[in-house]
XYZ file of C-alpha atoms in Angstrom:
425
model
C -76.429 -25.110 -14.952
C -75.629 -23.616 -11.488
C -78.873 -24.490 -10.100
C -79.612 -27.507 -11.574
C -76.401 -28.741 -10.338
C -76.814 -27.453 -6.818
C -80.357 -29.351 -6.129
C -78.301 -32.331 -7.928
C -75.792 -32.133 -4.912
C -78.392 -31.396 -2.193
C -80.194 -34.461 -2.538
C -77.350 -36.350 -2.588
C -75.824 -35.026 0.633
C -79.444 -33.457 2.397
C -82.353 -36.367 1.050
C -83.173 -40.179 1.166
C -82.899 -42.003 -0.454
C -79.748 -41.195 -1.434
C -78.096 -39.639 0.859
C -74.874 -39.908 2.042
C -75.155 -38.700 5.726
C -72.519 -36.690 8.122
C -73.312 -37.540 11.454
C -70.501 -35.614 13.534
C -72.454 -31.693 13.897
C -69.121 -30.274 13.915
C -68.868 -31.511 10.242
C -72.314 -30.491 8.972
C -70.715 -26.788 7.150
C -69.310 -29.422 4.817
C -73.235 -30.021 3.365
C -73.434 -26.018 2.685
C -69.949 -25.672 1.771
C -69.559 -28.442 -0.961
C -73.457 -28.308 -2.094
C -72.001 -23.999 -3.399
C -68.639 -24.794 -4.423
C -69.281 -27.829 -6.336
C -72.666 -26.333 -8.305
C -70.046 -23.352 -9.656
C -67.428 -26.174 -10.769
C -70.087 -28.158 -12.578
C -70.349 -24.580 -14.941
C -66.796 -24.573 -14.934
C -66.835 -28.362 -16.676
C -68.920 -27.162 -18.986
C -67.223 -23.880 -19.841
C -69.869 -21.243 -17.995
C -66.534 -19.958 -16.338
C -63.130 -20.824 -15.798
C -62.496 -22.592 -12.163
C -59.465 -20.129 -11.937
C -62.126 -17.442 -12.480
C -64.680 -18.695 -9.601
C -61.370 -19.768 -6.945
C -60.868 -15.360 -7.484
C -64.559 -14.767 -6.861
C -64.956 -16.268 -3.696
C -61.419 -14.999 -2.862
C -62.844 -11.553 -3.080
C -66.181 -12.406 -1.948
C -64.307 -13.941 0.747
C -61.691 -10.785 1.252
C -64.653 -8.135 1.716
C -65.899 -9.758 4.290
C -63.760 -8.682 6.552
C -66.000 -5.820 6.810
C -69.177 -7.385 7.705
C -70.144 -7.766 10.900
C -72.377 -10.429 12.847
C -71.530 -13.509 10.972
C -70.299 -16.757 12.739
C -66.828 -17.465 11.462
C -66.560 -20.846 13.254
C -68.337 -23.013 10.536
C -69.252 -25.601 13.341
C -71.078 -23.034 15.445
C -73.006 -22.104 12.261
C -76.279 -23.644 12.676
C -76.680 -23.019 16.450
C -75.438 -19.457 15.438
C -78.658 -17.056 16.266
C -76.392 -14.868 13.155
C -77.426 -15.283 9.245
C -75.655 -18.444 7.593
C -76.003 -17.076 4.298
C -72.152 -15.811 4.207
C -70.479 -18.717 6.698
C -72.458 -20.860 4.112
C -72.580 -19.642 0.676
C -68.747 -18.311 1.661
C -66.928 -18.607 4.208
C -67.379 -22.768 3.436
C -66.348 -23.158 0.062
C -62.982 -20.744 0.517
C -62.196 -23.659 3.226
C -62.424 -26.330 0.446
C -60.483 -24.318 -1.915
C -58.226 -24.004 0.565
C -57.797 -27.960 1.150
C -58.004 -28.249 -2.519
C -55.106 -26.325 -2.688
C -52.807 -27.615 0.393
C -53.663 -31.197 -1.024
C -52.639 -30.202 -4.990
C -49.383 -28.555 -3.725
C -46.540 -30.540 -4.699
C -45.410 -32.980 -3.992
C -48.689 -34.108 -2.887
C -50.180 -35.210 -6.164
C -53.920 -35.778 -4.447
C -57.055 -33.447 -4.548
C -59.933 -32.036 -2.908
C -62.430 -34.131 -5.798
C -60.747 -38.016 -4.619
C -61.142 -37.365 -0.975
C -64.339 -35.877 -0.936
C -65.664 -39.239 -3.050
C -63.870 -41.831 -0.840
C -65.618 -39.564 2.619
C -68.340 -40.251 0.815
C -68.716 -43.490 -0.727
C -71.152 -45.358 2.167
C -74.213 -44.296 3.169
C -72.357 -42.670 6.231
C -70.220 -40.292 5.191
C -66.240 -40.388 6.844
C -65.615 -37.657 8.859
C -63.186 -35.394 6.302
C -60.272 -35.222 8.976
C -60.026 -39.233 8.917
C -60.062 -38.965 5.519
C -57.797 -37.117 4.988
C -54.204 -38.441 3.714
C -51.840 -38.745 6.914
C -48.416 -37.995 6.815
C -48.394 -35.301 4.067
C -46.734 -32.832 5.919
C -50.143 -30.817 6.573
C -51.209 -30.382 9.953
C -55.114 -30.861 9.728
C -55.620 -30.498 13.099
C -54.253 -26.958 13.023
C -55.451 -26.413 9.975
C -59.500 -27.410 11.071
C -58.635 -24.794 14.711
C -57.117 -21.470 11.900
C -59.774 -21.786 9.110
C -62.623 -24.252 9.888
C -63.409 -22.630 13.365
C -62.228 -19.172 12.142
C -59.340 -18.277 14.847
C -57.006 -17.036 12.076
C -58.113 -15.092 8.646
C -57.528 -16.718 5.294
C -54.343 -16.025 3.486
C -55.967 -15.851 -0.202
C -53.818 -13.460 -1.417
C -52.119 -16.413 -3.451
C -55.440 -16.826 -5.285
C -55.603 -12.906 -6.436
C -52.362 -12.203 -7.337
C -51.836 -9.108 -9.447
C -48.959 -7.484 -11.283
C -49.162 -3.630 -10.115
C -50.199 -0.901 -12.625
C -46.909 1.483 -13.082
C -46.814 5.160 -12.918
C -45.097 4.701 -16.914
C -44.968 3.032 -19.363
C -43.070 0.312 -19.567
C -41.104 -0.041 -21.839
C -40.828 3.814 -22.323
C -42.258 5.360 -25.375
C -40.380 8.135 -27.435
C -40.843 12.038 -26.694
C -44.781 12.923 -27.083
C -45.612 14.994 -30.089
C -49.569 15.153 -30.133
C -51.737 15.691 -27.410
C -55.114 14.007 -26.796
C -57.641 14.690 -23.332
C -59.998 12.055 -22.586
C -63.343 12.692 -20.359
C -64.499 9.343 -19.375
C -67.410 8.262 -16.910
C -68.772 4.466 -15.875
C -71.084 2.884 -13.625
C -73.186 6.311 -13.205
C -76.246 3.818 -12.435
C -78.684 6.398 -13.665
C -77.867 8.945 -11.046
C -79.197 12.740 -11.341
C -77.524 13.920 -8.079
C -74.517 13.670 -6.713
C -73.072 11.004 -4.501
C -74.391 12.492 -1.161
C -71.173 12.086 0.925
C -70.396 14.289 3.971
C -67.059 15.130 2.613
C -65.823 15.669 -1.212
C -69.178 14.928 -2.814
C -68.481 14.434 -6.410
C -70.788 12.847 -9.473
C -73.954 14.480 -10.809
C -75.396 15.668 -14.086
C -75.172 19.312 -13.167
C -71.470 19.138 -12.071
C -70.529 16.832 -15.120
C -71.986 19.435 -17.971
C -70.474 22.244 -16.090
C -67.092 20.018 -16.314
C -67.850 19.655 -19.467
C -68.157 22.659 -21.072
C -64.893 24.079 -19.340
C -62.697 21.313 -20.392
C -64.251 21.713 -23.738
C -63.337 25.383 -23.400
C -59.478 24.358 -23.010
C -60.070 21.581 -25.671
C -62.055 21.546 -28.705
C -60.990 17.961 -29.170
C -61.578 16.220 -25.942
C -63.232 12.515 -26.565
C -65.722 11.515 -24.029
C -66.787 7.948 -23.179
C -68.910 5.990 -20.952
C -67.212 2.561 -19.872
C -70.955 1.122 -19.473
C -73.619 0.439 -16.424
C -75.201 4.419 -17.204
C -79.009 2.783 -16.795
C -80.775 2.447 -13.863
C -79.451 -0.185 -11.358
C -82.900 -2.101 -10.627
C -80.909 -4.754 -8.084
C -83.751 -7.189 -7.133
C -86.773 -5.458 -7.977
C -88.798 -7.146 -10.191
C -89.236 -3.588 -12.279
C -88.127 0.015 -12.223
C -91.136 2.173 -10.652
C -92.694 5.226 -13.195
C -90.461 7.366 -11.741
C -87.482 5.502 -11.852
C -87.972 4.599 -15.553
C -88.606 8.650 -16.163
C -85.272 9.120 -14.091
C -83.642 7.103 -16.103
C -85.544 8.453 -19.628
C -83.728 12.431 -18.001
C -80.231 10.895 -17.604
C -80.257 9.489 -20.828
C -81.125 12.153 -22.770
C -78.540 14.088 -21.026
C -76.034 11.801 -21.637
C -77.546 12.615 -25.135
C -76.677 16.188 -25.087
C -73.616 15.863 -23.774
C -72.756 14.360 -27.168
C -70.750 11.048 -25.858
C -68.317 9.795 -28.380
C -68.566 5.892 -27.795
C -70.196 4.272 -24.669
C -69.814 0.314 -23.326
C -72.787 -1.450 -23.120
C -72.762 -3.115 -19.580
C -75.100 -5.382 -17.273
C -77.685 -2.274 -16.186
C -77.931 -1.588 -20.729
C -79.113 -5.719 -20.772
C -80.782 -6.185 -17.141
C -84.121 -5.235 -17.877
C -84.578 -7.015 -20.910
C -83.433 -6.785 -24.467
C -86.359 -5.152 -25.813
C -86.196 -2.022 -23.182
C -82.439 -1.702 -24.592
C -83.819 -1.952 -27.673
C -86.361 0.765 -27.966
C -84.434 3.335 -25.194
C -81.690 3.456 -28.316
C -84.332 4.174 -30.738
C -85.480 6.776 -28.420
C -81.781 8.780 -27.468
C -78.458 8.898 -29.923
C -76.093 7.503 -27.467
C -73.568 5.563 -29.908
C -73.191 2.473 -27.628
C -70.463 -0.334 -28.561
C -70.907 -3.706 -28.718
C -67.832 -5.511 -29.522
C -68.617 -9.045 -27.803
C -72.174 -9.698 -28.348
C -74.426 -11.304 -30.696
C -78.675 -11.625 -31.055
C -80.250 -13.107 -33.450
C -82.296 -10.085 -34.157
C -79.558 -8.049 -33.668
C -78.671 -6.045 -30.301
C -78.818 -2.318 -32.227
C -75.392 -1.457 -31.582
C -71.647 -1.242 -33.186
C -69.211 -3.575 -33.067
C -66.152 -0.404 -32.960
C -66.289 3.019 -33.370
C -63.393 4.916 -35.355
C -63.720 8.838 -33.996
C -61.614 11.252 -35.943
C -60.334 14.325 -33.582
C -57.844 16.569 -33.805
C -56.022 14.844 -36.728
C -56.248 11.645 -35.014
C -58.344 8.560 -35.943
C -59.133 7.045 -32.514
C -60.778 3.470 -32.583
C -63.036 1.841 -29.488
C -64.081 -1.264 -28.760
C -66.698 -2.129 -25.861
C -66.190 -5.218 -24.221
C -68.461 -7.213 -21.903
C -67.589 -9.130 -19.636
C -70.443 -11.264 -18.064
C -71.040 -11.872 -13.694
C -69.492 -15.005 -13.073
C -69.470 -16.864 -9.677
C -70.653 -15.807 -6.399
C -71.438 -11.808 -7.651
C -73.721 -13.794 -10.106
C -77.448 -13.228 -10.010
C -80.134 -15.579 -11.876
C -81.734 -12.507 -13.340
C -78.774 -11.298 -15.056
C -78.073 -15.038 -16.451
C -81.820 -14.801 -17.856
C -81.146 -11.656 -19.264
C -78.169 -12.920 -20.951
C -79.439 -16.328 -22.151
C -80.942 -14.483 -25.564
C -77.847 -13.839 -26.910
C -73.898 -15.000 -27.084
C -71.152 -13.063 -25.585
C -68.163 -14.048 -26.795
C -64.792 -14.452 -24.991
C -63.360 -11.160 -24.071
C -59.939 -12.222 -24.619
C -60.839 -13.744 -28.707
C -62.838 -11.204 -29.547
C -59.620 -8.472 -28.552
C -57.194 -10.841 -30.331
C -59.461 -11.001 -33.145
C -60.592 -7.078 -33.267
C -57.609 -5.305 -31.787
C -55.084 -5.930 -34.761
C -58.019 -4.935 -37.628
C -58.679 -1.937 -35.570
C -55.304 -0.743 -35.537
C -55.478 -0.612 -39.313
C -57.110 2.450 -39.337
C -56.423 3.718 -35.851
C -53.952 6.037 -34.518
C -54.976 4.697 -31.087
C -57.110 1.815 -29.451
C -58.796 2.328 -26.455
C -60.986 -0.658 -24.900
C -63.948 0.316 -22.349
C -66.494 -2.180 -20.810
C -66.844 -3.311 -17.078
C -63.571 -5.463 -16.500
C -62.341 -6.468 -14.335
C -58.612 -6.070 -12.867
C -57.647 -9.764 -13.611
C -59.355 -10.002 -17.181
C -57.203 -6.110 -18.102
C -54.419 -8.115 -17.086
C -54.287 -11.049 -19.462
C -56.022 -8.393 -22.003
C -52.451 -6.944 -21.894
C -50.776 -9.890 -22.422
C -52.951 -11.221 -25.573
C -53.050 -7.613 -26.990
C -50.151 -5.323 -25.717
C -51.024 -2.656 -28.935
C -53.708 -1.741 -27.073
C -53.486 2.077 -26.190
C -55.880 2.812 -23.178
C -58.564 0.770 -21.632
C -61.514 2.225 -19.316
C -63.371 -0.084 -16.726
C -65.566 0.699 -14.221
C -64.619 -2.900 -12.693
C -61.779 -1.317 -10.347
C -62.050 -4.073 -6.758
C -59.895 -6.325 -6.647
C -59.871 -7.277 -3.286
C -56.544 -8.333 -1.453
C -55.823 -8.786 3.010
C -53.393 -7.037 4.407
C -51.616 -8.440 7.213
C -50.520 -6.721 9.818
C -49.262 -7.010 13.333
C -52.387 -7.097 15.044
C -55.498 -8.018 12.546
C -56.040 -8.188 8.874
C -57.626 -5.128 7.061
C -59.074 -4.993 3.105
C -57.456 -3.279 1.034
C -60.167 -2.568 -2.010
C -58.602 -0.948 -5.152
C -56.446 -1.657 -7.714
C -54.719 1.516 -9.205
C -54.509 3.397 -12.127
C -51.376 3.318 -14.488
C -49.570 1.912 -16.960
C -49.324 -1.978 -17.504
C -46.508 -2.608 -20.266
C -47.352 0.003 -22.577
C -51.217 0.236 -22.062
C -52.389 2.755 -19.910
C -55.293 1.543 -16.958
C -57.895 3.763 -16.051
C -60.752 3.609 -13.870
C -64.371 4.798 -12.722
C -67.081 4.919 -10.817
C -68.751 8.350 -11.809
């Protein structure tokens, strides 16, 4: 849908005889910005993703560009610059359009970017954006252009990414503890056998994990071991893993089997190499994967939930898959998911949590859930006890006296009475 929309919009903006031509070189950035943003909006219109989610994805991607060098941030010079145009055209330009739209919609105004662009591209020759924008609406568009189009200021996108902070204690507080359960959790390991290789505080690695598990289990035989997903090799943009990568992945998963995981969530790396690869791997190893919102006509070969009996407790586990959306989603991932149905994570939780709670003392959710989705999940299902996710990144911009800096991670802690935990090891 997005690619089709991108081609259709491109024909309208770029190619004769349909083209509504932009004559002012300083506004050429609009072609890329409109094509990128509105092709994703088309996906929102048909219900594949919400527009609010798209705004957050673009804002998040924008925040992460603060670390990137060699970017031409003046969109009016983008085509004269020798720097790569990918980030300005795919991220910076759409974010400017999002800012314009939000400014136009802010009360007491009642217009939108849609209506402005409709007026702008009415004829064969497009009007200037700055001449088409409404006058006398309290917005200094000349300053806006200098600040955000010409890149003299960092866009203030934090209002698109509002998040309630996690707390150190549950709220309202629970009673005094009368039982103890140990949770051990991993996730987003991508089949790595070695440690991370950092110069300081090296983390991860199969050998270290086995050693740590032995120590924990020697002190607590009832410790629970979970994986939040993305344990398979991350193939990235490669067509297919090579022979050695396949063997490494197979060895890694065999080691997971030997560690006796209690439950593991299905993540994107489990699916991106194809359903048959996942099924074949599941026939060769015994790792108790859980996929609560994934359905396939021929069956995926995983349970929709699990009940684990440990230390006198019944622990119910759901595995929730949140598909990539917005600019971080790839065509390869979309193709991998095209043969299955991915139910809405929140609707799935609203349906499954009450059923699981009838037979469980604790309810645990595993998955690659974004911090935004986690907060929505807690709102609709406050009865969930623990959520373990691999997706802890939620960029926001901190404005200081001299420059803006990037804050990247959501902190673990409590949202209401639900304990939120993150992992990438």
